[in-house]
CSV table of C-alpha atoms in Angstrom, one decimal:
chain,number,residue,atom,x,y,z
A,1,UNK,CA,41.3,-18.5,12.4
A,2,UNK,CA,40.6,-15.4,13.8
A,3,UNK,CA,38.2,-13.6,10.9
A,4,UNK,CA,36.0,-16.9,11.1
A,5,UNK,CA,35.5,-16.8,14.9
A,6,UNK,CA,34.5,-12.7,14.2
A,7,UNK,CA,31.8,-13.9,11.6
A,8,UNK,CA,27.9,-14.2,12.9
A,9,UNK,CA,25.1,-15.1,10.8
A,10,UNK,CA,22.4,-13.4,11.4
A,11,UNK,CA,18.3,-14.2,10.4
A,12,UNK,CA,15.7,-11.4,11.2
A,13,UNK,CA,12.9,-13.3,9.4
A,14,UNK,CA,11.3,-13.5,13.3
A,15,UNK,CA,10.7,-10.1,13.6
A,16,UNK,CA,9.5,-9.9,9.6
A,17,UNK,CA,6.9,-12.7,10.6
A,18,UNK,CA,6.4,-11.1,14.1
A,19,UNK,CA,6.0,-7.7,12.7
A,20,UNK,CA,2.5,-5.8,11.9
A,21,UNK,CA,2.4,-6.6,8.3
A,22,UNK,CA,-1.3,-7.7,8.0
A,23,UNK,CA,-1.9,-11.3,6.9
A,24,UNK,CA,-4.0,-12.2,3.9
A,25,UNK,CA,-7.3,-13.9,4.9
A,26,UNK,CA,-8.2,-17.3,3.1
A,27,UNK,CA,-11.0,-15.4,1.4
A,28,UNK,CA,-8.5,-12.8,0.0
A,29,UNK,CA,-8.8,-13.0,-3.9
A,30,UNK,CA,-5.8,-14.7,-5.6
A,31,UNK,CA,-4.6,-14.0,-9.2
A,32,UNK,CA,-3.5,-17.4,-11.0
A,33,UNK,CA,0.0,-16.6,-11.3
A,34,UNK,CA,3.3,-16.7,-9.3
A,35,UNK,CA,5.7,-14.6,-8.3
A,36,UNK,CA,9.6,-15.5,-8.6
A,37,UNK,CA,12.2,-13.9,-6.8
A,38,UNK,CA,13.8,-14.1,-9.8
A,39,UNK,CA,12.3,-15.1,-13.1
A,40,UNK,CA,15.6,-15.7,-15.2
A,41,UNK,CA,17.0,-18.9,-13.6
A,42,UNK,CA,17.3,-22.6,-15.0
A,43,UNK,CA,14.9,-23.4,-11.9
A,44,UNK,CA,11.9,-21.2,-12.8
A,45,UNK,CA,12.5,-22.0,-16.4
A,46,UNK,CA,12.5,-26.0,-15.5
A,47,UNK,CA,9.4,-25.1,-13.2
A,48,UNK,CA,7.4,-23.4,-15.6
A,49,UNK,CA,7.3,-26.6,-17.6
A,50,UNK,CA,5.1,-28.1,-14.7
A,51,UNK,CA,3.2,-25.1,-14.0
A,52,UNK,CA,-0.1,-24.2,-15.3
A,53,UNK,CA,0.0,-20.6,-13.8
A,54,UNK,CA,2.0,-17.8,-15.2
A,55,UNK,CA,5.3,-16.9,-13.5
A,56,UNK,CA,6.2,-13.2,-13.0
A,57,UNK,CA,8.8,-11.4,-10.4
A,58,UNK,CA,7.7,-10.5,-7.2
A,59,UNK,CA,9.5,-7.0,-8.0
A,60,UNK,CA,7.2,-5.2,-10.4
A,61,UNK,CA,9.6,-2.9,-10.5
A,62,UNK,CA,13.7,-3.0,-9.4
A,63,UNK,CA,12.9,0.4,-7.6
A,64,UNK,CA,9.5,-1.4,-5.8
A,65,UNK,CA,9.4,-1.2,-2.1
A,66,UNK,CA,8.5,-4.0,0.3
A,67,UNK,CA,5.3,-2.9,0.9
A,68,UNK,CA,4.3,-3.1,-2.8
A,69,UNK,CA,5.9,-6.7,-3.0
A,70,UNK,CA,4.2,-8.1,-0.5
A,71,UNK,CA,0.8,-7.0,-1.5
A,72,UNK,CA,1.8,-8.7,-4.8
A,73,UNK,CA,2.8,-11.4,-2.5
A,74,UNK,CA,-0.8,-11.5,-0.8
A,75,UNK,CA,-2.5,-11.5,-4.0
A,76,UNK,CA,-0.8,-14.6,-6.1
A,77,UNK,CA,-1.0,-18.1,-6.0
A,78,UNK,CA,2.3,-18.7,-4.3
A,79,UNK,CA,5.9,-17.9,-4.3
A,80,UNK,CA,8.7,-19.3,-6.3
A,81,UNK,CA,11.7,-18.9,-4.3
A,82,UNK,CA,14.8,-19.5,-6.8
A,83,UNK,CA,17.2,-21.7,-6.4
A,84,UNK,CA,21.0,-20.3,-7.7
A,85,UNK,CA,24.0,-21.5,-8.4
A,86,UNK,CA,24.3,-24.9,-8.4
A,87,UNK,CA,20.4,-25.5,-7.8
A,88,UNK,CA,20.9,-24.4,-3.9
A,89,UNK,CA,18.3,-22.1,-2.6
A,90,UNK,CA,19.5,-18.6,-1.8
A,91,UNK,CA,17.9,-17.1,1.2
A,92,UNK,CA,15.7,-14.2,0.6
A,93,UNK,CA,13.2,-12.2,2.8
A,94,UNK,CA,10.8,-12.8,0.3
A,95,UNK,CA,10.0,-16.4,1.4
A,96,UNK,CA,9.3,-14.8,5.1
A,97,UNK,CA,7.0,-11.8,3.5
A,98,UNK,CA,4.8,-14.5,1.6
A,99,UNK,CA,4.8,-16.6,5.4
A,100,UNK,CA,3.8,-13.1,7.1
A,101,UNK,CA,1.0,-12.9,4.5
A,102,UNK,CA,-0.1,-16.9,4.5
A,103,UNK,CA,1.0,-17.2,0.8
A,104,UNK,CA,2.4,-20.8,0.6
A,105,UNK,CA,6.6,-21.0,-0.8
A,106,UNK,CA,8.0,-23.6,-3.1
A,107,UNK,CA,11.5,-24.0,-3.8
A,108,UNK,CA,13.5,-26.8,-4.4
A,109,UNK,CA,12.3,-29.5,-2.2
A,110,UNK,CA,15.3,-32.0,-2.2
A,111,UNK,CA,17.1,-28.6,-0.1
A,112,UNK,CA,13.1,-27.5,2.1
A,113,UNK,CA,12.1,-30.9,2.9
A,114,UNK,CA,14.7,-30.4,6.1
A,115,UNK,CA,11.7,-27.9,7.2
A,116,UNK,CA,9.4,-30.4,7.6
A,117,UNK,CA,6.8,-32.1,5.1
A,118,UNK,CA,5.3,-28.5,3.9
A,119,UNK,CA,8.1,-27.5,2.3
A,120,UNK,CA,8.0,-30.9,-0.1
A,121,UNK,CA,5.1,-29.6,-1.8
A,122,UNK,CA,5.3,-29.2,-5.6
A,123,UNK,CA,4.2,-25.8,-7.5
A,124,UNK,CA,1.6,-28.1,-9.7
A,125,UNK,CA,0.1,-29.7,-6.5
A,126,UNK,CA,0.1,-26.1,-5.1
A,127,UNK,CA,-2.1,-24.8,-8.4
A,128,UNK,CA,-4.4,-28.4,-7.8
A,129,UNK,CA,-5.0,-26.8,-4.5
A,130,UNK,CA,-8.2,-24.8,-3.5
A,131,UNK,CA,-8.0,-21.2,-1.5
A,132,UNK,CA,-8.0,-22.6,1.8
A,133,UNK,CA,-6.1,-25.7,1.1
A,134,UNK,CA,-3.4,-22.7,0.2
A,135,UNK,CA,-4.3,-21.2,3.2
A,136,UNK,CA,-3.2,-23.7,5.6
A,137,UNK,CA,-0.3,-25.0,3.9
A,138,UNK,CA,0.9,-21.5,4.2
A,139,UNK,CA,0.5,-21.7,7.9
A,140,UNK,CA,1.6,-25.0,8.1
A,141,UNK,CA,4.6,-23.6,6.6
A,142,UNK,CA,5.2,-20.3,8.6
A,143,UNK,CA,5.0,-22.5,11.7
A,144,UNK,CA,7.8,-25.2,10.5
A,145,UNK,CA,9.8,-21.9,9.2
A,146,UNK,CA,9.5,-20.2,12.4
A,147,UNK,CA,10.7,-23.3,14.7
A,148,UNK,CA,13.9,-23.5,12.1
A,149,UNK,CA,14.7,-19.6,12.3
A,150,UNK,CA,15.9,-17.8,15.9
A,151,UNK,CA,13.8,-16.1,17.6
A,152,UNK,CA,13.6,-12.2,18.3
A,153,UNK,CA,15.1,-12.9,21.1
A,154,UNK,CA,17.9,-15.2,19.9
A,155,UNK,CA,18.0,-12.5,17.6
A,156,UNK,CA,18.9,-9.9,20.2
A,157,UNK,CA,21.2,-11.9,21.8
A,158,UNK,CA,23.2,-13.1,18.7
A,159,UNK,CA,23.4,-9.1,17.5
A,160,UNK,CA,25.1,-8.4,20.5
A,161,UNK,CA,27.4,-10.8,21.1
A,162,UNK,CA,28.6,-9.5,17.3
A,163,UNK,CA,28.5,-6.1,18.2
A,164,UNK,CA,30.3,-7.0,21.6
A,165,UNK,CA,27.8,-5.9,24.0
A,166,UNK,CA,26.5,-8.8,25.7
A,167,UNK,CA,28.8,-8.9,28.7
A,168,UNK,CA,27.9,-4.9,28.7
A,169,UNK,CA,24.0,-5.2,28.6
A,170,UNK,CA,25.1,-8.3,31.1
A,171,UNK,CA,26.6,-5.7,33.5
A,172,UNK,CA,24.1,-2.9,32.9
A,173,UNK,CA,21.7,-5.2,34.4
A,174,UNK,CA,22.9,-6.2,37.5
């Protein structure tokens, strides 16, 4: 089919983890709660029956910025990142902006576990967990992410080929 070979997928979370947002130290104070990318699923309601910690959005506000997220990001116990329809985990940059800012990610295991034994973790064995422990799964987990995702490079390459300009740049450069 002619649309399907036109269709690129694309995944800048490289350059979001890459990029000069400042990472939370293992001493940065952390409030005992979560933050959801979204707080009105059947997954965050059938996690909050395991969690100790409160569970609010990541957005405090639908207008928020990113900048304001992800110093709410910095400051929580971890992320919940929703699963969707049919319990599958949607992508969202907000599991790459809690990496960038060494705040550790659950989501629905049976689906993360391909990442690599980080991404198993439960939200209750997250909360049993002391600041640094948090820490370093966190990194633990950015590093995992970052070998699954392309990198700013691969990036590059894969916008142009979508945009057509490979064989251009190709030429350009001799």
């Amino acid at each position: 089919n002619t649309l399907d070979s036109k269709k690129h997928g694309l995944c800048p979370d490289a350059l979001l983890l890459s990029s000069t947002v400042k990472p939370a130290s293992p001493l940065t104070t952390r409030h005992e709660w979560w933050r959801a990318t979204a707080v009105q699923t059947d997954w965050v309601a059938e996690m909050r029956q395991h969690l100790r910690h409160p569970v609010v959005p990541a957005k405090a506000t639908p207008k928020a910025g990113d900048e304001e997220v992800v110093a709410r990001l910095a400051h929580s116990t971890g992320t919940l990142a929703t699963t969707y329809r049919q319990a599958i985990p949607w992508w969202t940059t907000r599991v790459a902006q809690s990496l960038a800012v060494h705040t550790p990610v659950v989501t629905d295991w049976r689906y993360s576990v391909g990442l690599g034994a980080p991404w198993a973790v439960l939200g209750a064995t997250v909360e049993s967990m002391d600041r640094l422990e948090r820490h370093e799964l966190a990194l633990l987990q950015r590093s995992t992410y970052m070998q699954a995702v392309p990198s700013p490079n691969e990036l590059q390459e894969k916008i142009l080929e979508a945009l057509g300009l490979r064989e251009k740049v190709e030429n350009a450069n001799g």
